[in-house]
Structures are given as C-alpha cells and as structure tokens.
XYZ file of C-alpha atoms in Angstrom:
624
model
C 49.130 23.305 9.407
C 51.384 23.800 12.340
C 50.746 23.018 16.074
C 52.472 24.411 19.060
C 53.994 22.065 21.620
C 54.372 22.557 25.330
C 56.104 20.549 28.113
C 54.228 17.722 29.329
C 52.684 17.707 32.777
C 52.672 14.683 35.005
C 50.139 12.290 33.665
C 46.873 11.708 35.420
C 43.877 9.588 34.527
C 41.679 12.582 33.823
C 44.450 14.251 31.768
C 45.140 11.095 29.803
C 41.403 10.693 29.038
C 41.143 14.412 27.806
C 44.332 14.030 25.640
C 42.983 10.820 24.195
C 39.724 12.730 23.221
C 41.645 15.460 21.566
C 43.819 13.048 19.645
C 40.843 11.128 18.496
C 39.155 14.384 17.373
C 42.164 15.596 15.520
C 42.517 12.230 13.699
C 38.806 12.210 12.926
C 38.870 15.667 11.438
C 42.039 15.182 9.441
C 40.950 11.732 8.150
C 37.550 12.956 7.366
C 38.882 15.817 5.326
C 41.363 13.760 3.385
C 39.243 10.661 2.900
C 36.129 12.643 1.841
C 38.249 14.224 -0.824
C 39.441 10.774 -1.973
C 35.959 9.464 -1.971
C 34.765 12.219 -4.136
C 37.599 11.619 -6.595
C 36.742 7.878 -6.709
C 33.192 8.548 -7.232
C 33.775 10.936 -10.057
C 36.523 8.922 -11.632
C 38.899 12.000 -11.691
C 41.546 13.479 -9.468
C 42.632 17.114 -8.938
C 46.269 17.905 -8.671
C 45.630 21.580 -7.690
C 46.356 22.867 -4.237
C 43.303 22.966 -1.848
C 41.218 25.981 -2.083
C 41.608 26.614 1.625
C 45.305 27.324 0.901
C 44.652 29.423 -2.225
C 41.733 31.419 -0.871
C 42.821 34.962 -0.117
C 46.242 34.553 -1.787
C 48.132 37.517 -3.117
C 48.185 37.900 -6.874
C 50.219 39.666 -9.488
C 48.669 41.315 -12.488
C 47.828 38.711 -15.102
C 47.701 35.656 -12.614
C 45.010 33.207 -13.441
C 42.361 32.760 -10.835
C 40.150 29.739 -10.920
C 36.468 30.108 -11.026
C 34.702 26.955 -9.681
C 31.236 25.938 -10.741
C 29.247 24.496 -7.780
C 25.614 23.575 -7.980
C 22.254 24.340 -9.475
C 18.788 24.115 -8.035
C 15.333 25.812 -7.676
C 15.479 28.998 -5.789
C 12.557 28.155 -3.438
C 13.894 24.617 -2.606
C 17.213 25.122 -0.901
C 17.895 21.338 -0.347
C 17.145 20.411 -3.980
C 20.458 20.998 -5.599
C 22.245 19.375 -8.507
C 25.761 19.429 -9.895
C 26.415 22.322 -12.167
C 27.396 20.042 -15.069
C 24.327 17.945 -14.885
C 23.115 20.817 -17.147
C 24.634 21.311 -20.616
C 26.667 24.389 -19.687
C 30.007 25.164 -21.380
C 32.874 22.897 -20.216
C 36.636 23.059 -20.281
C 38.311 21.547 -23.376
C 39.956 18.892 -21.171
C 36.624 17.911 -19.564
C 35.040 18.336 -16.186
C 37.712 18.523 -13.417
C 36.283 18.018 -10.024
C 37.700 19.921 -7.154
C 38.475 18.359 -3.771
C 35.947 19.301 -1.041
C 36.155 18.980 2.658
C 33.613 17.488 5.056
C 31.712 20.647 5.655
C 31.350 21.334 1.931
C 30.160 17.814 1.167
C 27.614 17.961 4.011
C 26.414 21.392 2.657
C 25.871 19.910 -0.835
C 28.777 21.534 -2.570
C 30.276 19.808 -5.553
C 32.900 22.057 -7.103
C 34.338 21.739 -10.610
C 36.636 23.878 -12.658
C 34.821 26.119 -15.053
C 36.106 27.216 -18.490
C 36.121 31.005 -17.568
C 39.517 32.537 -17.874
C 39.823 35.307 -15.336
C 43.170 37.059 -14.927
C 43.923 39.386 -11.989
C 43.535 42.991 -12.856
C 42.811 42.393 -16.574
C 39.418 43.489 -18.031
C 37.733 41.466 -20.699
C 34.752 42.407 -22.908
C 32.361 40.029 -24.655
C 34.764 37.064 -24.663
C 33.397 33.830 -26.291
C 33.077 31.046 -23.806
C 31.745 28.374 -26.264
C 29.230 27.761 -28.905
C 26.904 25.053 -27.784
C 24.549 22.822 -29.806
C 21.655 21.670 -27.599
C 19.562 18.717 -28.383
C 15.764 18.845 -27.775
C 16.033 17.113 -24.384
C 18.830 19.566 -23.319
C 16.709 22.550 -24.386
C 13.679 21.126 -22.518
C 15.900 20.641 -19.462
C 17.047 24.305 -19.570
C 13.398 25.382 -20.131
C 12.233 23.335 -17.161
C 14.975 25.001 -15.027
C 13.933 28.469 -16.113
C 10.323 27.802 -15.451
C 11.184 26.750 -11.872
C 13.453 29.732 -11.116
C 16.674 27.647 -11.089
C 19.787 29.550 -9.923
C 23.476 28.475 -10.104
C 26.236 29.030 -7.527
C 29.867 29.514 -8.150
C 33.020 30.157 -6.031
C 35.767 32.605 -6.873
C 38.702 32.917 -4.414
C 36.450 31.311 -1.825
C 33.844 33.910 -2.365
C 30.366 32.596 -3.306
C 28.383 34.185 -6.195
C 24.953 33.399 -7.595
C 23.019 33.951 -10.788
C 19.780 32.857 -12.450
C 19.760 30.541 -15.442
C 17.060 32.459 -17.250
C 13.896 34.383 -17.051
C 10.197 34.084 -17.854
C 8.228 36.835 -19.681
C 4.535 37.030 -20.411
C 3.853 38.200 -23.888
C 0.386 39.562 -24.877
C -0.793 38.517 -28.326
C -3.784 40.673 -29.351
C -6.823 39.776 -27.408
C -5.652 36.280 -26.541
C -4.391 35.327 -23.073
C -0.849 36.086 -22.047
C 1.724 33.573 -23.218
C 4.829 32.588 -21.215
C 8.136 32.783 -23.053
C 11.289 31.264 -21.620
C 14.659 32.911 -22.165
C 18.157 31.533 -21.292
C 20.885 33.914 -20.291
C 23.915 33.443 -22.486
C 26.138 36.282 -21.261
C 27.373 36.877 -17.663
C 29.297 39.908 -16.393
C 31.815 39.643 -13.521
C 32.583 42.793 -11.594
C 35.498 42.166 -9.250
C 36.781 44.579 -6.576
C 40.436 44.345 -5.481
C 42.670 46.018 -2.849
C 46.255 46.070 -4.077
C 47.064 42.348 -4.664
C 43.917 40.742 -3.036
C 40.460 39.902 -4.202
C 37.866 41.715 -2.070
C 34.448 41.241 -3.719
C 32.900 39.689 -6.766
C 29.430 40.393 -8.223
C 27.725 38.481 -11.122
C 25.086 39.962 -13.404
C 23.427 38.727 -16.662
C 22.685 40.725 -19.674
C 18.898 40.849 -20.346
C 19.652 41.815 -23.994
C 21.723 38.701 -24.689
C 19.269 35.867 -24.238
C 17.976 32.966 -26.351
C 14.311 32.021 -26.645
C 14.093 28.388 -25.646
C 10.231 28.240 -25.618
C 10.055 26.112 -28.772
C 10.671 22.387 -28.250
C 13.508 22.102 -30.869
C 17.272 21.704 -30.991
C 19.345 24.883 -31.413
C 22.726 26.296 -31.337
C 23.697 29.190 -29.028
C 26.738 31.217 -28.186
C 27.810 31.778 -24.468
C 30.050 34.743 -23.665
C 31.215 36.686 -20.565
C 32.883 39.985 -19.549
C 35.237 40.877 -16.653
C 35.755 44.284 -15.074
C 38.149 45.061 -12.253
C 37.883 47.957 -10.022
C 39.966 49.074 -7.032
C 38.438 49.439 -3.506
C 39.618 50.519 -0.131
C 37.923 47.768 1.785
C 40.447 45.768 3.751
C 40.876 41.993 3.061
C 39.816 41.087 6.585
C 36.466 42.851 6.037
C 35.598 41.225 2.737
C 33.017 38.818 4.329
C 31.116 41.704 5.934
C 29.079 42.080 2.751
C 27.611 38.610 3.245
C 26.899 39.336 6.835
C 24.872 42.314 5.976
C 23.179 40.641 3.048
C 20.040 39.297 4.764
C 19.205 42.147 7.178
C 19.094 45.773 6.107
C 19.948 48.254 8.871
C 16.287 49.045 9.445
C 15.354 45.306 9.566
C 18.139 44.684 11.936
C 16.866 47.376 14.316
C 13.386 45.810 14.124
C 14.921 42.448 14.822
C 16.701 43.775 17.911
C 13.663 45.666 19.144
C 11.465 42.519 18.776
C 13.885 40.329 20.611
C 14.310 42.867 23.486
C 10.562 43.189 23.692
C 9.973 39.542 23.694
C 12.803 38.915 26.370
C 11.400 41.655 28.664
C 7.868 40.405 28.387
C 8.944 36.817 29.212
C 11.120 37.934 32.075
C 8.370 40.024 33.572
C 5.992 37.071 33.325
C 8.562 34.776 34.923
C 9.059 37.299 37.725
C 5.342 37.622 38.283
C 4.813 33.827 38.419
C 7.923 33.282 40.501
C 6.751 35.782 43.151
C 3.310 33.934 43.248
C 5.102 30.586 43.590
C 7.428 31.776 46.323
C 4.557 33.242 48.259
C 2.630 29.968 48.085
C 5.725 27.976 49.111
C 6.265 30.276 52.021
C 2.721 29.761 53.222
C 3.227 25.979 52.860
C 6.330 26.114 55.033
C 4.560 28.070 57.699
C 1.591 25.761 57.730
C 3.717 22.659 57.975
C 5.815 24.222 60.768
C 2.692 25.067 62.711
C 1.266 21.542 62.306
C 4.596 20.117 63.672
C 4.428 22.239 66.827
C 0.704 21.157 67.619
C 0.351 18.410 70.028
C -2.342 16.785 67.895
C -1.075 17.293 64.442
C -3.634 17.461 61.661
C -3.641 14.878 58.869
C -0.939 15.753 56.237
C -2.123 17.068 52.994
C -0.687 18.648 49.815
C 2.842 17.946 48.686
C 4.010 16.946 52.176
C 1.497 14.071 52.141
C 3.492 12.354 49.263
C 6.857 12.671 50.818
C 7.238 8.860 51.019
C 6.699 8.503 47.347
C 8.290 11.603 45.670
C 11.720 10.071 45.512
C 10.416 6.654 44.285
C 12.322 6.015 41.058
C 10.298 5.910 37.856
C 9.502 2.884 35.582
C 11.927 2.342 32.703
C 15.005 3.526 34.508
C 17.434 2.493 31.751
C 15.577 4.625 29.183
C 15.034 7.436 31.642
C 18.826 7.582 32.404
C 19.738 7.355 28.697
C 17.510 10.377 27.980
C 19.052 12.309 30.812
C 22.549 11.422 29.557
C 21.976 12.078 25.816
C 20.144 15.338 26.752
C 23.176 16.487 28.824
C 25.452 15.610 25.934
C 23.415 17.692 23.533
C 23.393 20.599 25.911
C 27.175 20.707 26.037
C 27.251 20.238 22.215
C 25.119 23.346 21.744
C 27.319 25.343 24.187
C 30.437 24.372 22.378
C 29.020 25.183 18.977
C 27.907 28.581 20.378
C 31.485 29.111 21.560
C 32.891 28.478 18.129
C 30.318 30.761 16.516
C 30.885 33.629 18.968
C 34.633 33.537 18.322
C 33.998 33.798 14.423
C 34.735 30.117 13.500
C 31.900 30.079 11.025
C 31.754 32.534 8.056
C 28.537 33.403 6.245
C 26.979 30.664 4.091
C 28.775 27.982 6.115
C 25.921 25.798 7.021
C 27.980 22.799 5.946
C 30.727 23.862 8.365
C 28.245 24.177 11.159
C 26.878 20.727 10.468
C 30.425 19.244 10.392
C 31.227 20.984 13.665
C 27.957 19.470 15.232
C 29.087 16.003 13.967
C 32.653 16.269 15.372
C 31.419 17.796 18.648
C 28.763 15.144 19.114
C 31.473 12.435 18.795
C 33.728 14.230 21.302
C 31.044 14.767 23.833
C 29.843 11.128 23.818
C 31.728 10.511 27.066
C 29.470 12.985 28.768
C 26.385 10.999 27.798
C 27.846 7.671 28.884
C 28.949 9.148 32.187
C 25.687 10.859 33.143
C 23.577 8.005 31.940
C 25.401 5.335 33.753
C 25.731 7.369 36.962
C 22.035 8.221 36.924
C 21.209 4.567 36.299
C 23.442 3.389 39.075
C 21.962 5.910 41.557
C 18.495 4.620 40.657
C 19.591 1.059 41.577
C 19.953 -0.254 38.031
C 22.210 -3.253 37.476
C 22.170 -3.938 33.822
C 24.585 -1.064 32.974
C 25.693 -2.651 29.662
C 22.197 -2.324 28.281
C 22.006 1.223 29.529
C 25.191 2.298 27.872
C 24.209 0.584 24.544
C 20.865 2.337 24.697
C 22.632 5.635 25.330
C 24.742 4.980 22.125
C 21.755 4.570 19.860
C 19.149 6.730 21.511
C 19.809 9.702 19.240
C 22.029 8.151 16.532
C 19.665 5.316 15.819
C 16.694 7.417 14.719
C 19.034 9.825 12.966
C 20.771 6.979 11.059
C 17.422 5.407 9.980
C 16.144 8.768 8.782
C 19.282 9.649 7.074
C 19.279 6.433 5.195
C 15.843 7.108 3.792
C 16.512 10.746 2.926
C 19.817 9.886 1.343
C 18.149 7.275 -0.816
C 15.629 9.814 -1.919
C 18.361 12.240 -2.847
C 20.264 9.534 -4.777
C 17.130 8.778 -6.724
C 16.793 12.459 -7.629
C 20.605 12.651 -8.441
C 20.856 15.572 -5.996
C 24.000 16.867 -4.397
C 22.162 16.490 -1.119
C 23.130 12.855 -1.336
C 26.338 12.067 0.411
C 28.994 10.137 -1.365
C 29.577 6.547 -0.265
C 33.067 7.345 1.066
C 31.716 10.179 3.235
C 29.067 7.908 4.701
C 31.657 5.293 5.447
C 33.728 7.875 7.256
C 30.775 9.146 9.375
C 30.010 5.487 10.345
C 33.728 4.971 11.300
C 33.645 8.215 13.288
C 30.604 6.891 15.223
C 32.218 3.406 15.670
C 35.714 4.444 16.629
C 35.081 7.697 18.535
C 31.498 7.940 19.674
C 30.909 4.360 20.974
C 34.313 4.011 22.766
C 33.900 7.374 24.446
C 30.354 6.525 25.524
C 31.549 3.193 26.924
C 34.499 4.834 28.764
C 32.124 7.411 30.189
C 29.707 4.707 31.135
C 32.436 2.862 33.091
C 33.415 6.022 34.766
C 29.754 6.740 35.721
C 29.209 3.192 36.947
C 32.243 3.428 39.270
C 31.548 6.982 40.548
C 31.012 7.227 44.265
C 28.160 9.723 44.343
C 24.952 8.593 45.851
C 21.356 9.760 45.299
C 20.925 10.651 48.969
C 17.213 11.547 49.146
C 16.372 13.958 51.862
C 13.241 11.870 52.985
C 12.701 8.115 53.197
C 10.758 6.319 50.522
C 7.981 4.015 51.718
C 7.711 0.391 50.706
C 4.374 0.785 48.801
C 3.276 3.728 46.764
C 0.211 5.715 47.665
C -2.757 5.829 45.425
C -3.008 8.894 43.196
C -6.470 10.634 43.637
C -8.757 11.182 40.674
C -7.573 14.508 38.996
C -9.392 16.851 36.609
C -8.590 16.552 32.864
C -6.346 19.564 32.686
C -3.916 17.933 35.107
C -3.308 15.108 32.666
C 0.013 14.897 30.910
C -0.923 16.276 27.483
C -2.668 19.438 28.772
C 0.265 20.035 31.098
C 2.662 19.768 28.127
C 0.726 22.289 26.291
C 0.825 24.725 29.205
C 4.560 24.085 29.702
C 5.397 24.838 26.043
C 3.455 28.160 25.898
C 5.819 30.427 27.586
C 9.201 28.974 26.263
C 7.829 29.016 22.812
C 6.715 32.608 23.133
C 10.293 33.482 24.086
C 11.787 32.116 20.903
C 8.888 32.575 18.494
C 10.313 35.782 16.854
C 13.808 34.317 16.531
C 12.483 31.076 14.981
C 11.495 32.896 11.713
C 15.033 34.096 11.181
C 16.493 30.716 12.053
C 14.162 28.927 9.633
C 14.885 31.514 6.928
C 18.532 30.807 7.275
C 18.415 27.070 7.523
C 15.648 26.521 4.957
C 16.143 29.621 2.861
C 18.774 31.935 1.408
C 19.097 34.335 4.441
C 22.315 34.512 6.399
C 22.248 34.361 10.099
C 25.350 35.969 11.745
C 24.087 37.585 15.014
C 24.980 34.600 17.177
C 25.204 36.710 20.284
C 21.515 37.408 20.086
C 20.843 33.695 19.397
C 22.895 32.825 22.473
C 20.865 35.185 24.658
C 17.641 33.573 23.278
C 19.042 30.144 24.060
C 19.799 31.130 27.683
C 16.301 32.558 28.134
C 14.818 29.395 26.604
C 16.713 27.266 29.157
C 15.626 29.533 32.120
C 11.966 29.675 31.099
C 11.916 25.957 30.484
C 13.268 25.230 33.905
C 10.944 27.684 35.602
C 7.832 26.299 33.926
C 8.716 22.693 34.633
C 9.349 23.547 38.273
C 5.968 25.258 38.577
C 4.083 22.508 36.955
C 5.922 19.928 39.164
C 4.973 21.842 42.267
C 1.307 21.946 41.238
C 1.439 18.245 40.395
C 2.861 17.385 43.920
C 0.230 19.710 45.524
C -2.468 17.617 43.879
C -0.805 14.598 45.527
C 0.431 13.179 42.256
C 3.877 11.840 43.044
C 4.849 10.489 39.540
C 6.661 13.521 38.479
C 9.827 12.079 37.012
C 8.628 11.352 33.524
C 6.243 14.192 33.564
C 9.108 16.676 34.128
C 10.919 15.333 31.159
C 7.781 15.458 28.961
C 6.899 19.044 30.089
C 10.346 20.269 29.633
C 10.767 18.850 26.112
C 7.287 19.941 25.096
C 8.673 23.122 23.529
C 10.358 20.995 20.890
C 6.986 19.649 19.851
C 5.734 23.276 19.511
C 8.656 23.999 17.328
C 7.797 21.081 15.109
C 4.325 22.406 14.858
C 5.784 25.798 13.780
C 7.643 23.936 11.085
C 4.288 22.988 9.447
C 3.159 26.644 9.673
C 6.408 27.899 8.096
C 6.327 25.393 5.278
C 2.718 26.058 4.211
C 2.405 29.804 4.883
C 5.851 31.371 5.024
C 7.825 29.509 2.273
C 7.466 28.416 -1.260
C 9.034 25.006 -0.928
C 7.501 22.266 -3.164
C 8.270 18.821 -4.371
C 8.741 15.450 -2.704
C 12.597 15.753 -2.329
C 12.389 19.163 -0.495
C 9.399 18.146 1.598
C 11.013 14.985 2.844
C 14.208 16.693 3.589
C 12.461 19.512 5.416
C 10.097 17.472 7.524
C 12.596 14.693 8.081
C 15.442 16.747 9.330
C 13.060 19.061 11.316
C 11.701 15.934 13.084
C 15.216 14.872 14.076
C 16.269 18.351 15.126
C 13.072 18.695 17.264
C 13.797 15.262 18.743
C 17.262 16.463 19.874
C 15.815 19.537 21.324
C 13.154 17.434 23.142
C 15.988 15.334 24.807
C 17.872 18.545 25.667
C 14.999 20.505 27.097
C 13.546 17.476 28.777
C 16.864 17.011 30.599
C 16.762 20.683 31.595
C 13.260 20.282 32.924
C 14.061 17.221 34.942
C 17.172 18.578 36.485
C 15.537 21.782 37.498
C 12.633 19.868 38.944
C 14.918 17.527 40.862
C 16.724 20.427 42.451
C 13.473 22.069 43.388
C 11.960 18.891 44.862
C 15.132 18.209 46.847
C 15.086 21.785 48.290
C 11.443 21.809 49.337
C 11.559 18.366 51.067
C 14.864 19.146 52.722
C 13.276 22.305 54.229
C 10.490 20.408 56.100
C 10.504 17.700 58.791
C 8.960 14.305 57.677
C 8.530 11.248 59.807
C-alpha cells in the first residue's frame, strides 16, 4: 500500500486535530487487520505463509498456474446468521491438514472463516471426474450430514475472491405402495466448477452438483463414500472490471428492478404530496396566528393571550435530565454523520456485493472517528442549558450507545460460542474492538467535549423565560405522548415501508442490495418527513398551551425507529423462514440495537427541527 505525500501547511489547532483523527484511524485499521489475522492464527493453532488474498485476487495467471479454492462456512439456508466452519463437517481435507487463511476485520465480522481446500484447480486446464478423496464416515458423522441435508444446509467457498455456493444434499419423497411418503436423504458427492476467463484473468465461477452422483444417507449406519469434482474452463468477453456485475444483478431481475423503482417513486411522490398539503395548512394557520397577535398588540386594551403565545415565558425553559438530553442529541448527531459518511463510501463503490462484513467494519471505524462530534455537540448543548457537571455528561455520551451495544454483544457472542458458530468473534478481535473504543472513541469524545465546553456560542432565546412555569391544562387523551408518537411515526414509516423489505432481505437473507442511490434518496426523504411531522406536532402541542416540548420532540422524532422494530416482528414471522434460538436471538438482538441507534438519530433530527421552528415563530412576534 502506498500513500501520496504533500507539503505541510502551517499547523493550526483544527488542522492538528483532524490530522490526529486521520492518523488514529489509519493505525486502527492497520492494527485491526493485522492483529485480527494473528488472533485467528493463535485461536486455530496454525499460521498461513501465503500472501493475502486481497493481493492475489484478480491476479494474472499463466496456463497451468494453481489457483487456491478456499472453503468458507456452512449453515442452514433460512438462517443467515447461523453459520459454522466448513471443516466442522467431515468434508475432504488436504493431506497436510486444515490450513486456515488469514482474514481481515470485515471478513471476521461477516462470519467468514476461510481454509485451504484440497481441490486442485489449474488455470485453463479442464478436469473430468477427478477423485478428491474416499471418506469413511462414522455413524455420528453420517447423522451430522443427514441433519444438515434435512435443514437445507449450504456451503460457501471463495475462488479468486469470487464467492460461490452449493447445497450439501437433497431430500426426496419416495412413495412405497399405499403407504405414506417417506423422506430419503442424499448427499452430493460430486461438484462441477465452470469457470469463465478473459485472457489471463478469472471472470466468473459457477458451481453445480451432479444429481446422479449422490449417496443415500437415510440409514443410521457408518459408510464409505467417494468424493470427486470436475473443472471446465470457457473463454468470455466480459471485462475484468465488470466481473462483479453478476452479483449486483443476482437479487433483482430487470422486471423486479423496474417494479422496485416504480414503487419507490410512487411512495416518494405520495409522501411529498401529503407533506405539501399539510405544510400549506400549517403555514396558513401560522399566518392567521401572526395576524391575530399583531392585531392584539395594536389594540389599546389587549385581550388575554392564548394559544402558543401564552406560553412564551416557558417554551425555552430547559427540560429535566439535561445531561441525558444533551448526550442523546450529541450521540444522535454523531450517528447522523456516520450514516452520511457510509453512504458516501457506498456511492463511490467502496463496497462490493456480499460485503456485509465490510459495511459493518466501516461503521465500526467511522463510529470511532466521529466520536469527537458526539462529545462536542453534547458538551456544548449541556453548557448552553446551564449544566455544570460536564465530566458526567461526556462519560454518559461515551456509553450511551456503546454501553447497550456492548452488553447485547456479550450475550449474543456467548450464545454463538455455545453453538460453535462462526458468528462468534475470536477473542483477539474482541480485544481489538475494545482497544479501538478505548484509545480512539473515548479520547476523541473527551477532546470534543472539552472543545464543546469551551465554545463561545450561547443559547440566546428570543423571549425571556419566567421564573416559575405555568400549569399545563388538562388535555384529551390523544394529546398524550404515546398517541402523539404513533401519529408521528405514521408518515415517515410509510415513506420507507417499501424499501424496508429489500433492506431486511439483504441484511437477514441472501439478497444483494446495491442500489445505494435509491437508498440515499429514501434516507433524505425520511429525514425531511421526520422533521416536518415533529414540527407539526410541536406546533399543535404549543397551541394547546403545553410547553414541555423538548423531550416530546425527541420521542416523536425517534418513534419511527419503534415502528421499524415492530416491522421486524412482522418480517420474522410472516416474510422469512428463520428458526432456532441462535438465529432468533441474533435477529431480534441486533434489530433492537439498530433501531435504538435510529431512535437516537431521528430523535435528534426531530428536536433540531422543532428548535429551529420554535425559535422562528417566537422571534416573529412581540412578547413582554
């Protein structure tokens, strides 16, 4: 890896801070990649002397060059998170034993555990019915294969950094006279590799199994079986730079993609029209309010104030729990910028298909780098509210999101370890993530907190706050917090409902999501609709002379995340075939923490939008 250098500019504090962040990030990434590989080697008790796959992937080959085929993982097709190491099953192994391949942070987080397979594939050389091995399976091993076939287990391999999949076996129903159908379980013993190449580069690889070469493993008895494989090379005109397009088109056929675009456009237009209609009503009502208040001010005997003007002395009274409130706003702002940065990486093509681990690693690194934003916004907001215990505020900001995530991760990782699943992170990788949080996230949060504490900006409310708060009148039930949150989540959730299915099918299924431009448009619409709905509900709350809008704006803004979590239950029970304790805990656990993050982000958006609106309307009127 090479890096360009440029002349140094005159050092400034801001520049020095940014350069420190970049250096820390670079060190974190490099250390994470190297140390995670060492941790994998230590855990498995073996080392790999081969050059990293990232350097070999896409290499140029001469005829007859050996190309390694790496075995990855095995798992039930309907449970994407329940994966196991390939050689946890009695597949054919290399004569020298299992050689584990080094993996980077993204691959480890994605559950990849690569090992060299015994398949001998040479560039440009066809092979037909080559013996791989003759394997004698004990009764327990046969039963393990039979259970895998019964549960639709698939295996994943990697060839020249191209992923390939295949099923372990098949189930057939056999009718025996007038008796009920009997299930017979067959193990595939022959695989065929069809590889496309363009001159001296590998372009595509497909794997198929021979249905005529199977072994009946229905009986509960030991047996011996022969495994074999074939390789066929064929030329293609597809350019090397386009070889990943196949995976991008895998999930959505052209007609499905057109329906997807049409649905998104239809949803966006509907939401925008509804927003425009409601905005016109709100603006008209506001205009009437301004005219009424101006008329009252011109009258010699002014009438008693009413509506949102009546609570002008309380509307900027800071809420209870200032430290927690400021920490939420700071963390939500950090997550907002994290999402923006990840979208930027996706839009420039930094993530290739089937790179969920890379996306997770990017989120982890970007979260550490944006910690200074959380510290600054939180401390600055807390100081403007008159808070004095800024140390507690900064510490609360450090753990507000990482704390629940760490507790939940500890539980889920323990479950994965108990199942011996590759979803469990190695101890070395866990240590690296903790160190990344300790040496990057916490220091940047503290530095940002110090900068926010010493910032000169003041709150500067447009009206004076009275010494004692006014009593809030009795309000109907639908103006309570929970009904208002339900109302606030309806329109934003409607804007993203269609896209949610594709996202869930990608994260919790085997679909591939690559149209990040559409997802970014949906994200922008979600932000705008959330801001508008929160502003509208804040206005109606103040009109009802309820001045405690600060926490309500956060709760109403973040309510869409609760609706998304509700959709997660619907997807699990009605749109997926996921089963088992491991998959269920992973699904609901990580969906809970993802929705919690979105709650913080959208709650921050709702509050910031409401604050701008409240400032504007009270600045536009004259209050004593």
